[in-house]
Short mmCIF file of C-alpha atoms in Angstrom, two decimals:
data_model
loop_
_atom_site.label_atom_id
_atom_site.label_comp_id
_atom_site.label_asym_id
_atom_site.label_seq_id
_atom_site.Cartn_x
_atom_site.Cartn_y
_atom_site.Cartn_z
CA MET A 11 22.82 141.13 -25.43
CA GLU A 12 24.28 141.86 -28.91
CA PRO A 13 21.79 141.69 -31.78
CA LYS A 14 21.76 138.11 -32.96
CA ASN A 15 19.81 138.34 -36.14
CA ASN A 16 18.04 140.76 -38.47
CA THR A 17 15.03 140.93 -36.16
CA ASP A 18 17.18 141.88 -33.15
CA GLU A 19 19.03 144.47 -35.33
CA LEU A 20 15.71 145.96 -36.34
CA LEU A 21 14.52 146.09 -32.76
CA LYS A 22 17.77 147.77 -31.65
CA THR A 23 17.52 150.36 -34.49
CA THR A 24 13.90 150.99 -33.39
CA GLY A 25 15.07 151.53 -29.79
CA LEU A 26 17.61 154.04 -31.01
CA VAL A 27 15.09 155.86 -33.10
CA ILE A 28 12.70 156.19 -30.07
CA LEU A 29 15.60 157.45 -27.87
CA LEU A 30 17.11 159.90 -30.36
CA GLY A 31 13.64 161.10 -31.42
CA LEU A 32 12.76 161.87 -27.84
CA ALA A 33 15.98 163.75 -27.22
CA PHE A 34 15.62 165.76 -30.49
CA SER A 35 11.90 166.51 -29.86
CA ILE A 36 12.55 167.83 -26.36
CA ALA A 37 15.44 170.09 -27.55
CA TYR A 38 13.43 171.16 -30.67
CA TRP A 39 10.49 172.08 -28.47
CA GLY A 40 12.78 174.03 -26.07
CA MET A 41 14.78 175.93 -28.67
CA PHE A 42 12.05 176.61 -31.34
CA ASP A 43 8.88 176.75 -29.29
CA VAL A 44 9.59 178.12 -25.85
CA ALA A 45 12.71 180.10 -26.83
CA GLY A 46 11.60 180.65 -30.36
CA ARG A 47 12.01 184.41 -30.57
CA PHE A 48 15.57 184.24 -29.39
CA LEU A 49 17.57 181.80 -27.10
CA PRO A 50 17.37 180.58 -23.53
CA THR A 51 19.08 183.16 -21.34
CA TRP A 52 19.18 181.52 -17.96
CA ASP A 53 22.26 180.02 -16.33
CA ASN A 54 24.64 182.61 -17.83
CA SER A 55 24.18 180.96 -21.22
CA MET A 56 24.41 184.44 -22.89
CA LEU A 57 27.70 185.03 -21.15
CA HIS A 58 29.07 182.04 -23.02
CA ALA A 59 27.49 183.29 -26.26
CA GLY A 60 29.17 186.64 -25.50
CA ARG A 61 32.55 184.93 -25.28
CA ALA A 62 31.86 183.05 -28.53
CA VAL A 63 31.02 186.34 -30.24
CA PHE A 64 34.24 187.85 -28.82
CA ILE A 65 36.20 185.08 -30.61
CA MET A 66 34.23 185.61 -33.81
CA GLU A 67 34.82 189.41 -33.73
CA THR A 68 38.48 189.40 -32.64
CA GLY A 69 39.90 185.96 -33.24
CA HIS A 70 40.99 185.79 -29.56
CA TYR A 71 39.40 184.45 -26.41
CA ALA A 72 38.03 187.01 -23.95
CA GLU A 73 40.66 186.99 -21.20
CA MET A 74 38.48 189.21 -18.98
CA GLU A 75 34.86 188.74 -17.96
CA VAL A 76 32.48 190.40 -20.35
CA VAL A 77 30.18 191.61 -17.57
CA PHE A 78 30.79 193.38 -14.24
CA GLY A 79 32.65 196.08 -16.16
CA GLY A 80 35.06 193.58 -17.83
CA VAL A 81 37.70 194.12 -15.14
CA THR A 82 37.97 190.58 -13.73
CA ARG A 83 40.26 187.96 -15.36
CA THR A 84 38.04 185.10 -16.44
CA TYR A 85 38.04 181.62 -14.94
CA HIS A 86 35.61 180.39 -17.55
CA LEU A 87 37.04 177.80 -19.94
CA PRO A 88 37.24 178.28 -23.68
CA ALA A 89 36.07 175.03 -25.28
CA TYR A 90 32.38 175.76 -25.66
CA PRO A 91 32.74 179.35 -26.92
CA ALA A 92 35.45 178.15 -29.28
CA LEU A 93 33.10 175.43 -30.53
CA VAL A 94 30.39 177.92 -31.14
CA ALA A 95 32.79 180.38 -32.94
CA GLY A 96 34.31 177.60 -35.00
CA THR A 97 30.99 176.19 -36.00
CA ALA A 98 29.78 179.63 -37.03
CA LEU A 99 32.87 180.15 -39.07
CA LEU A 100 32.53 176.72 -40.79
CA THR A 101 28.77 176.99 -41.50
CA GLY A 102 28.42 180.77 -42.03
CA LEU A 103 25.62 180.95 -39.50
CA ASP A 104 25.33 183.74 -37.02
CA PHE A 105 25.97 183.05 -33.36
CA ALA A 106 22.21 182.56 -32.50
CA TRP A 107 21.58 179.96 -35.23
CA THR A 108 24.86 178.25 -34.35
CA GLU A 109 23.76 178.08 -30.68
CA ARG A 110 20.41 176.54 -31.82
CA LEU A 111 22.14 174.02 -34.09
CA LEU A 112 24.66 172.96 -31.41
CA THR A 113 22.03 172.56 -28.75
CA MET A 114 20.04 170.25 -30.97
CA VAL A 115 23.16 168.28 -31.76
CA LEU A 116 24.44 168.14 -28.17
CA SER A 117 21.08 167.19 -26.69
CA THR A 118 20.81 164.33 -29.18
CA LEU A 119 24.45 163.37 -28.55
CA LEU A 120 23.70 163.27 -24.84
CA ALA A 121 21.07 160.62 -25.30
CA PHE A 122 23.38 158.63 -27.57
CA ALA A 123 26.23 158.94 -25.19
CA PHE A 124 24.18 157.39 -22.36
CA TYR A 125 22.98 154.68 -24.75
CA ALA A 126 26.64 153.89 -25.72
CA VAL A 127 28.03 153.75 -22.14
CA ALA A 128 25.13 151.69 -20.72
CA LYS A 129 25.31 149.30 -23.70
CA GLY A 130 29.06 149.17 -23.26
CA ILE A 131 28.87 148.20 -19.64
CA SER A 132 26.07 145.63 -19.92
CA GLY A 133 26.58 144.39 -23.44
CA ASP A 134 22.82 144.77 -24.01
CA TRP A 135 21.38 147.50 -26.31
CA ARG A 136 18.15 147.55 -24.18
CA ALA A 137 20.20 148.87 -21.26
CA GLY A 138 21.35 151.71 -23.52
CA VAL A 139 17.83 152.68 -24.67
CA ILE A 140 16.29 152.72 -21.18
CA ALA A 141 19.36 154.54 -19.70
CA GLY A 142 19.04 157.16 -22.37
CA ILE A 143 15.31 157.61 -21.68
CA PHE A 144 15.92 157.81 -17.96
CA ALA A 145 18.71 160.32 -18.45
CA LEU A 146 16.30 162.40 -20.56
CA SER A 147 13.79 162.20 -17.63
CA SER A 148 16.17 163.85 -15.20
CA THR A 149 15.21 167.44 -14.68
CA ASN A 150 18.81 168.13 -13.39
CA LEU A 151 20.41 166.72 -16.46
CA MET A 152 17.98 168.39 -18.81
CA THR A 153 18.02 171.71 -17.00
CA TRP A 154 21.77 172.09 -17.10
CA GLY A 155 22.66 169.86 -20.04
CA THR A 156 20.36 170.72 -22.91
CA ARG A 157 20.75 174.43 -23.31
CA ASN A 158 23.34 176.65 -24.93
CA SER A 159 26.11 176.48 -22.36
CA PRO A 160 29.41 174.51 -21.62
CA ILE A 161 27.55 172.21 -19.40
CA GLY A 162 25.60 170.88 -22.43
CA LEU A 163 28.92 169.91 -24.05
CA GLY A 164 30.32 168.52 -20.84
CA ASN A 165 27.32 166.39 -20.11
CA ALA A 166 27.45 164.79 -23.48
CA LEU A 167 31.30 164.27 -23.36
CA LEU A 168 31.46 162.69 -19.92
CA PRO A 169 29.76 159.38 -20.87
CA ILE A 170 31.49 159.29 -24.08
CA ALA A 171 34.92 159.71 -22.35
CA LEU A 172 34.04 156.94 -19.93
CA TYR A 173 32.84 154.69 -22.83
CA LEU A 174 36.22 155.31 -24.56
CA LEU A 175 38.02 154.26 -21.37
CA LEU A 176 35.94 151.15 -21.22
CA LYS A 177 36.83 150.30 -24.87
CA ARG A 178 40.52 151.24 -24.33
CA ARG A 179 40.46 153.78 -27.15
CA THR A 180 43.52 155.51 -25.68
CA LEU A 181 43.94 158.42 -28.12
CA ALA A 182 40.27 159.21 -28.39
CA ALA A 183 39.83 159.02 -24.61
CA ALA A 184 42.85 161.38 -24.02
CA LEU A 185 41.47 163.87 -26.62
CA CYS A 186 38.00 163.68 -25.00
CA ALA A 187 39.52 164.27 -21.64
CA LEU A 188 41.40 167.22 -22.98
CA VAL A 189 38.23 168.84 -24.30
CA ILE A 190 36.41 168.26 -20.96
CA ALA A 191 39.34 169.89 -19.23
CA LEU A 192 38.92 172.95 -21.33
CA ASP A 193 35.15 173.04 -21.15
CA HIS A 194 33.68 172.83 -17.67
CA GLN A 195 35.31 172.38 -14.27
CA PRO A 196 32.55 170.25 -12.49
CA THR A 197 32.38 167.91 -15.42
CA LEU A 198 36.19 167.62 -15.36
CA ILE A 199 36.13 166.82 -11.61
CA VAL A 200 33.61 164.03 -12.18
CA PHE A 201 35.60 162.58 -15.06
CA ALA A 202 38.92 162.87 -13.26
CA LEU A 203 37.65 161.22 -10.11
CA SER A 204 35.86 158.38 -12.07
CA ALA A 205 38.90 157.80 -14.23
CA PHE A 206 41.14 157.72 -11.20
CA LEU A 207 39.04 155.17 -9.37
CA PHE A 208 38.87 153.08 -12.55
CA PHE A 209 42.68 153.44 -12.99
CA VAL A 210 43.11 152.07 -9.44
CA TYR A 211 41.11 149.05 -10.34
CA GLU A 212 42.89 148.47 -13.68
CA TYR A 213 46.23 149.03 -12.04
CA LEU A 214 45.67 146.62 -9.12
CA SER A 215 44.20 143.95 -11.36
CA SER A 216 47.01 144.15 -13.81
CA LEU A 217 49.74 143.67 -11.15
CA PRO A 218 51.43 140.30 -11.43
CA ARG A 219 50.34 137.92 -8.70
CA ALA A 220 53.93 136.62 -8.27
CA ASN A 221 57.44 138.16 -8.49
CA LEU A 222 56.12 141.58 -7.52
CA SER A 223 59.00 144.13 -7.35
CA VAL A 224 59.21 147.82 -6.47
CA GLY A 225 60.19 148.63 -10.01
CA ARG A 226 57.16 146.72 -11.37
CA ILE A 227 54.84 148.59 -9.01
CA PHE A 228 55.81 151.90 -10.67
CA SER A 229 56.26 150.68 -14.24
CA ASN A 230 52.85 149.08 -14.11
CA ILE A 231 51.21 152.49 -14.53
CA MET A 232 52.12 152.23 -18.17
CA HIS A 233 50.91 148.57 -18.47
CA PRO A 234 48.89 148.22 -21.72
CA GLU A 235 45.74 147.40 -19.70
CA VAL A 236 46.19 150.56 -17.56
CA LEU A 237 47.52 152.94 -20.23
CA THR A 238 44.15 154.32 -21.36
CA ALA A 239 43.05 155.41 -17.90
CA SER A 240 46.53 156.68 -17.09
CA LEU A 241 46.86 158.80 -20.27
CA ALA A 242 43.30 160.10 -20.25
CA GLY A 243 43.63 161.14 -16.61
CA LEU A 244 46.99 162.77 -17.27
CA ALA A 245 45.62 164.54 -20.27
CA ALA A 246 42.68 165.97 -18.21
CA PHE A 247 44.95 166.93 -15.26
CA LEU A 248 47.82 168.49 -17.15
CA THR A 249 45.51 170.40 -19.56
CA TYR A 250 43.52 171.91 -16.85
CA MET A 251 46.55 172.72 -14.64
CA ALA A 252 48.19 174.48 -17.65
CA TRP A 253 45.08 176.60 -18.05
CA HIS A 254 44.82 177.19 -14.24
CA VAL A 255 48.39 178.24 -13.86
CA ARG A 256 48.08 180.48 -16.98
CA GLN A 257 45.05 182.29 -15.35
CA THR A 258 46.03 182.31 -11.72
CA GLY A 259 49.86 181.94 -11.58
CA LEU A 260 51.57 179.71 -9.14
CA ALA A 261 49.84 181.25 -6.05
CA CYS A 262 46.65 179.17 -6.33
CA LEU A 263 47.78 175.59 -6.82
CA ASN A 264 45.37 174.46 -4.10
CA PHE A 265 42.49 176.07 -6.03
CA SER A 266 41.40 178.06 -2.95
CA CYS A 267 41.34 181.29 -4.93
CA LEU A 268 38.55 180.00 -7.22
CA PRO A 269 35.46 181.88 -6.17
CA GLN A 270 33.22 178.80 -6.33
CA PHE A 271 35.19 177.20 -3.53
CA GLY A 272 35.62 180.48 -1.66
CA ALA A 273 31.80 181.03 -1.64
CA LYS A 274 31.02 177.31 -1.25
CA GLU A 275 28.35 177.64 -3.92
CA PHE A 276 25.39 175.32 -3.64
CA GLY A 277 26.58 173.63 -0.48
CA LYS A 278 23.45 172.11 0.74
CA SER A 279 23.74 168.55 2.07
CA ILE A 280 21.87 165.93 0.02
CA ASP A 281 19.72 163.33 1.63
CA PHE A 282 20.31 160.03 -0.24
CA LEU A 283 17.33 158.28 1.38
CA ASP A 284 15.09 160.87 -0.10
CA TYR A 285 16.95 160.91 -3.43
CA PHE A 286 16.86 157.06 -3.93
CA SER A 287 13.20 156.92 -2.86
CA LYS A 288 12.19 158.62 -6.15
CA SER A 289 11.84 157.31 -9.62
CA PRO A 290 13.92 156.45 -11.64
CA GLN A 291 16.61 156.58 -8.93
CA ALA A 292 14.82 153.74 -7.04
CA ILE A 293 15.11 151.56 -10.21
CA ALA A 294 18.85 152.14 -10.21
CA LEU A 295 19.12 150.17 -6.96
CA LEU A 296 18.10 147.17 -9.10
CA GLY A 297 21.25 147.70 -11.26
CA ILE A 298 23.45 148.38 -8.30
CA LEU A 299 22.38 145.02 -6.78
CA LEU A 300 22.28 142.93 -10.00
CA LEU A 301 25.34 144.20 -11.93
CA PRO A 302 27.84 142.56 -9.50
CA LEU A 303 26.02 139.29 -10.03
CA SER A 304 25.77 139.56 -13.84
CA LYS A 305 27.99 138.03 -16.46
CA ALA A 306 29.35 141.29 -17.54
CA PRO A 307 33.21 141.56 -17.48
CA ASN A 308 34.66 142.74 -14.20
CA ARG A 309 36.23 145.79 -15.69
CA ASN A 310 32.81 146.95 -17.00
CA LYS A 311 31.46 146.57 -13.50
CA ALA A 312 34.49 148.41 -12.15
CA LEU A 313 33.92 151.39 -14.50
CA ALA A 314 30.22 151.67 -13.64
CA PHE A 315 30.96 151.51 -9.87
CA ALA A 316 33.94 153.94 -10.18
CA TRP A 317 31.63 156.43 -11.93
CA LEU A 318 28.89 155.98 -9.30
CA LEU A 319 31.34 156.20 -6.32
CA ALA A 320 32.89 159.35 -7.83
CA CYS A 321 29.50 160.99 -8.03
CA ILE A 322 28.46 159.92 -4.50
CA ILE A 323 31.75 161.28 -3.08
CA LEU A 324 31.22 164.54 -4.94
CA VAL A 325 27.58 164.97 -3.95
CA LYS A 326 28.44 164.23 -0.39
CA ASN A 327 31.61 166.34 -0.38
CA ASP A 328 30.15 168.23 2.63
CA LEU A 329 31.12 165.10 4.67
CA LEU A 330 34.77 165.70 3.62
CA GLY A 331 34.52 169.27 4.98
CA ILE A 332 34.33 170.84 1.45
CA GLY A 333 30.73 171.56 1.02
CA ALA A 334 30.90 173.16 -2.48
CA PHE A 335 28.68 172.50 -5.50
CA THR A 336 26.99 169.52 -3.86
CA GLU A 337 23.68 170.09 -5.66
CA ARG A 338 25.36 170.68 -8.95
CA PHE A 339 26.97 167.28 -8.84
CA LEU A 340 23.45 165.84 -8.61
CA THR A 341 23.29 166.40 -12.38
CA TYR A 342 26.09 163.82 -12.86
CA LEU A 343 24.73 161.46 -10.27
CA ASP A 344 21.40 161.44 -12.17
CA GLY A 345 23.41 160.39 -15.23
CA VAL A 346 25.11 157.37 -13.70
CA VAL A 347 21.93 156.43 -11.86
CA ALA A 348 20.13 156.31 -15.26
CA VAL A 349 22.85 153.94 -16.48
CA PHE A 350 22.45 151.65 -13.51
CA ALA A 351 18.68 151.69 -13.89
CA GLY A 352 19.12 150.77 -17.55
CA VAL A 353 21.54 147.97 -16.73
CA GLY A 354 19.31 146.61 -14.00
CA ILE A 355 16.27 146.41 -16.33
CA ALA A 356 18.35 144.78 -19.07
CA ILE A 357 19.62 142.13 -16.66
CA VAL A 358 16.07 141.34 -15.63
CA LEU A 359 14.95 141.14 -19.20
CA SER A 360 17.88 138.71 -19.97
CA TRP A 361 16.89 136.66 -16.96
CA MET A 362 13.31 136.37 -18.32
CA GLU A 363 14.67 135.33 -21.68
CA ASN A 364 16.86 132.62 -20.21
CA LYS A 365 14.25 131.30 -17.84
CA LYS A 366 13.54 127.69 -18.72
CA GLU A 367 10.05 126.95 -19.93
CA PRO A 368 8.08 124.72 -17.51
CA ALA A 369 8.08 121.13 -18.72
CA SER A 370 4.78 120.22 -20.49
CA ALA A 371 2.75 117.54 -18.99
CA MET B 210 8.50 133.99 -32.58
CA GLU B 211 11.42 133.66 -30.14
CA ARG B 212 10.89 134.60 -26.66
CA ARG B 213 13.80 137.10 -26.78
CA THR B 214 12.15 138.93 -29.77
CA LEU B 215 8.86 139.05 -27.97
CA ILE B 216 10.40 140.45 -24.82
CA SER B 217 12.45 143.02 -26.79
CA ALA B 218 9.39 144.08 -28.76
CA ALA B 219 7.36 144.52 -25.54
CA PHE B 220 10.24 146.35 -24.02
CA LEU B 221 10.31 148.82 -26.98
CA LEU B 222 6.61 149.37 -26.72
CA ALA B 223 7.04 150.17 -23.07
CA CYS B 224 9.90 152.59 -23.93
CA ALA B 225 7.73 154.39 -26.49
CA TYR B 226 4.87 154.56 -23.99
CA LEU B 227 7.20 155.85 -21.28
CA SER B 228 8.77 158.50 -23.56
CA ALA B 229 5.38 159.73 -24.76
CA THR B 230 3.44 159.71 -21.54
CA TYR B 231 6.09 160.40 -18.95
CA THR B 232 9.44 161.88 -20.16
CA TYR B 233 8.23 164.22 -22.80
CA PRO B 234 5.39 165.73 -20.78
CA GLN B 235 7.58 165.78 -17.66
CA MET B 236 10.22 167.86 -19.41
CA ARG B 237 7.57 170.09 -20.98
CA ALA B 238 6.39 170.84 -17.45
CA ALA B 239 9.80 171.23 -15.88
CA LEU B 240 11.82 173.16 -18.46
CA PRO B 241 9.92 176.10 -19.89
CA GLY B 242 11.27 178.47 -17.26
CA TRP B 243 14.83 177.46 -18.14
CA TYR B 244 14.32 177.93 -21.89
CA ASP B 245 12.61 181.30 -21.37
CA PRO B 246 14.49 183.94 -23.38
CA VAL B 247 13.23 186.64 -20.90
CA VAL B 248 14.45 189.52 -23.13
CA THR B 249 11.95 190.80 -25.54
CA ALA B 250 12.17 191.04 -29.39
CA SER B 251 12.28 194.71 -28.94
CA GLU B 252 15.42 194.45 -26.69
CA ILE B 253 17.17 192.25 -29.31
CA ARG B 254 16.41 194.80 -32.07
CA ALA B 255 17.75 197.60 -29.81
CA ALA B 256 20.88 195.48 -29.20
CA GLU B 257 21.30 194.96 -33.02
CA TRP B 258 21.07 198.74 -33.40
CA ALA B 259 23.65 199.13 -30.69
CA TYR B 260 25.96 196.72 -32.57
CA ASP B 261 25.73 198.95 -35.63
CA ASN B 262 25.79 202.32 -34.01
CA VAL B 263 27.65 202.18 -30.66
CA PRO B 264 31.45 201.57 -30.47
CA HIS B 265 32.06 197.85 -29.63
CA GLN B 266 33.13 196.97 -26.11
CA SER B 267 31.49 200.08 -24.65
CA HIS B 268 30.34 199.90 -21.01
CA PHE B 269 26.59 199.39 -20.70
CA ALA B 270 24.33 199.07 -17.65
CA GLY B 271 21.13 197.01 -17.65
CA ASP B 272 19.34 194.26 -15.80
CA MET B 273 20.93 190.92 -15.62
CA PHE B 274 19.31 189.34 -18.66
CA ALA B 275 19.65 192.40 -20.92
CA CYS B 276 23.26 192.69 -19.85
CA GLU B 277 24.21 189.18 -20.76
CA MET B 278 22.27 189.51 -24.11
CA LEU B 279 24.12 192.71 -24.91
CA THR B 280 27.52 190.97 -24.54
CA ALA B 281 26.50 188.66 -27.42
CA VAL B 282 24.13 190.60 -29.71
CA ALA B 283 25.67 194.05 -29.37
CA PHE B 284 29.30 192.89 -28.61
CA GLN B 285 29.39 195.17 -25.53
CA ILE B 286 30.60 194.93 -21.98
CA CYS B 287 27.96 195.18 -19.21
CA SER B 288 27.58 196.26 -15.62
CA ILE B 289 26.42 192.92 -14.13
CA GLY B 290 25.81 189.34 -15.02
CA GLY B 291 24.69 185.96 -13.69
CA ALA B 292 28.14 184.66 -12.78
CA TRP B 293 28.32 187.13 -9.89
CA GLU B 294 30.77 185.07 -7.98
CA LEU B 295 33.41 185.62 -10.67
CA ALA B 296 33.44 189.34 -10.40
CA ASP B 297 35.45 191.95 -8.54
CA ASN B 298 33.37 193.18 -5.60
CA PRO B 299 30.16 191.72 -7.12
CA ASN B 300 27.77 192.40 -4.36
CA GLN B 301 28.58 196.14 -4.34
CA ARG B 302 28.34 196.27 -8.14
CA TYR B 303 24.99 194.44 -8.04
CA MET B 304 23.62 196.76 -5.28
CA ASP B 305 24.78 199.89 -7.04
CA ASN B 306 23.44 198.84 -10.35
CA GLU B 307 20.13 197.94 -8.85
CA ARG B 308 19.99 201.23 -7.06
CA ALA B 309 20.76 203.15 -10.22
CA PHE B 310 17.70 201.75 -11.85
CA LEU B 311 15.38 201.80 -8.92
CA THR B 312 16.09 205.22 -7.43
CA ASP B 313 13.93 208.23 -8.47
CA SER B 314 16.89 210.50 -8.27
CA ALA B 315 18.57 211.20 -11.64
CA THR B 316 21.65 212.63 -9.87
CA GLU B 317 22.07 209.49 -7.66
CA ALA B 318 21.65 207.30 -10.69
CA HIS B 319 24.19 209.36 -12.71
CA ASP B 320 26.70 209.15 -9.79
CA LEU B 321 26.35 205.45 -9.38
CA LEU B 322 26.79 204.75 -13.04
CA ALA B 323 29.74 207.17 -13.36
CA LYS B 324 31.40 205.30 -10.46
CA TYR B 325 31.75 202.27 -12.82
CA ASN B 326 32.52 204.28 -15.99
CA ILE B 327 29.18 203.32 -17.55
CA THR B 328 28.59 205.17 -20.82
CA TYR B 329 25.26 203.72 -21.92
CA VAL B 330 22.06 202.78 -20.06
CA PHE B 331 19.82 200.09 -21.58
CA VAL B 332 16.20 200.03 -20.31
CA SER B 333 13.10 198.26 -21.42
CA THR B 334 9.50 197.87 -20.35
CA ARG B 335 8.87 194.19 -20.74
CA GLN B 336 5.25 192.98 -21.37
CA GLU B 337 5.34 190.81 -18.29
CA PRO B 338 5.50 193.52 -15.66
CA ASN B 339 7.01 191.14 -13.07
CA LYS B 340 10.00 190.59 -15.39
CA ASN B 341 10.93 194.21 -15.87
CA PHE B 342 14.25 194.34 -14.13
CA TYR B 343 16.37 191.61 -12.63
CA ALA B 344 19.11 192.13 -10.05
CA TYR B 345 18.46 190.93 -6.65
CA GLY B 346 15.19 189.36 -7.77
CA TRP B 347 12.60 190.95 -9.98
CA LYS B 348 12.06 194.71 -9.42
CA GLN B 349 10.25 197.62 -10.94
CA PRO B 350 12.76 200.21 -12.31
CA LEU B 351 12.05 203.98 -12.46
CA ILE B 352 13.08 204.93 -15.91
CA GLU B 353 11.58 208.43 -16.27
CA LYS B 354 14.63 209.87 -14.43
CA PHE B 355 16.79 209.03 -17.42
CA ASP B 356 15.01 211.81 -19.32
CA THR B 357 17.04 214.41 -17.41
CA PRO B 358 18.98 216.64 -19.89
CA GLY B 359 22.53 217.31 -18.72
CA LEU B 360 22.80 213.91 -17.02
CA PHE B 361 21.55 211.55 -19.72
CA GLU B 362 20.76 211.71 -23.49
CA LYS B 363 18.42 209.36 -25.13
CA ILE B 364 19.90 207.95 -28.36
CA TYR B 365 17.43 205.13 -29.07
CA ASP B 366 13.76 204.79 -28.33
CA ASN B 367 11.70 202.09 -30.02
CA GLU B 368 9.00 199.60 -29.00
CA SER B 369 9.46 200.30 -25.20
CA THR B 370 13.24 199.93 -25.29
CA GLU B 371 15.51 202.86 -24.70
CA ILE B 372 19.25 203.52 -24.77
CA TYR B 373 20.71 206.56 -23.05
CA VAL B 374 24.18 208.07 -22.99
CA VAL B 375 25.53 208.83 -19.58
CA LYS B 376 26.82 212.36 -19.67
#
């Protein structure tokens, strides 16, 4: 539901103020109340700060780990430390104040990103507001996504990148994909799989119904309606592979050398019955059921379900014999679940609006 | 007033109520541990001193949180860190680092630190005694052994945080 008059516009703005105010207040409380005397230090966040300081001190990225004696070539990606170092350079702030500033900005951006993508999918600003609030209610998302670490940047960029795919902003989507590829591997995997599934939908739906030839099947990858997903996916894949080959050479093209996969970190199997029996996940079932029946364009539905399916595959990757990072991917599942919950509630509200008044006697 | 406006206004009231009575309190209950700085103000001041007085990118040993803080505040390299899976032989390094702080033998600690070319030891007595030293869980380090001339030399001692040179 696009705002139809000044009153609607005012209500929409009020919704955004509530959402962004909530995000800002949580981040402010965390950074200036709980962590007031310094910075949060859990989840290796100071390692990333250390890499940022390395750039600030030397002008180069730390090619080796800054702990464990500094003898191991790093697998960590450079985007977040570069963002901290660049912001410090531009603002004149020290690394700690830069981290505080960026955390506040990224936490608020996270809420806005979920607002944008849910509104983009459903066409109703109310879906955006409630999706944002549900995203901010996710302990997984807030634990990993609202502190001074690359995940904070990745969690905000993922919904933005998917929104850009939805709106066919090809250059912006490719640039966003490139930054995700240089920021955080799990976020990249979620984006790449979501974009790929969406690409498959766009590709198949853009194929001509008649006169289908072999040449057309291949050339259709660059069809204008498929181009955004194709280029964003390629940007993410090629950027990460360039970094991966730079760090590991050609001997690890199947990624088996990456310690996360070798150690099968966080490989616990997730029980979906238990997961979807909690709130707000249970509310998301409303959106999963109602979105296919709604008037939203089919490609909007396709993007939402591509994102959901990608997260489900990754959370349940133990069923594919991988069993790595399953719990970490819950963070991303919580995000798309918040979007579906928002979309579901917005559809119900629209239905209530359009319900005919009973005829008066 | 139109029905759409009424519904949207009621929706916003519900959102404000949800934010104030559920989301914000829920996060205040769930997140404090994750926002905890762990390291003390005294440790940060010691790290700032190290930034000014110790050659940058020297090799320090400390607990996990002090180590990671030292990489940023003091611009040093440290013995262990949280991303243990990314290290060379991490379990041995973790075990040896922990042992160097927990043993009561100055010689054993010195040998373990020398094995990894550690040149500085960073120790602190945190106010919360269960957060004194983190390696494989929270432990109580024995720091008196570092006052052993010939093996270690104290170069900083302020507000319960000490830095020693490994001889």
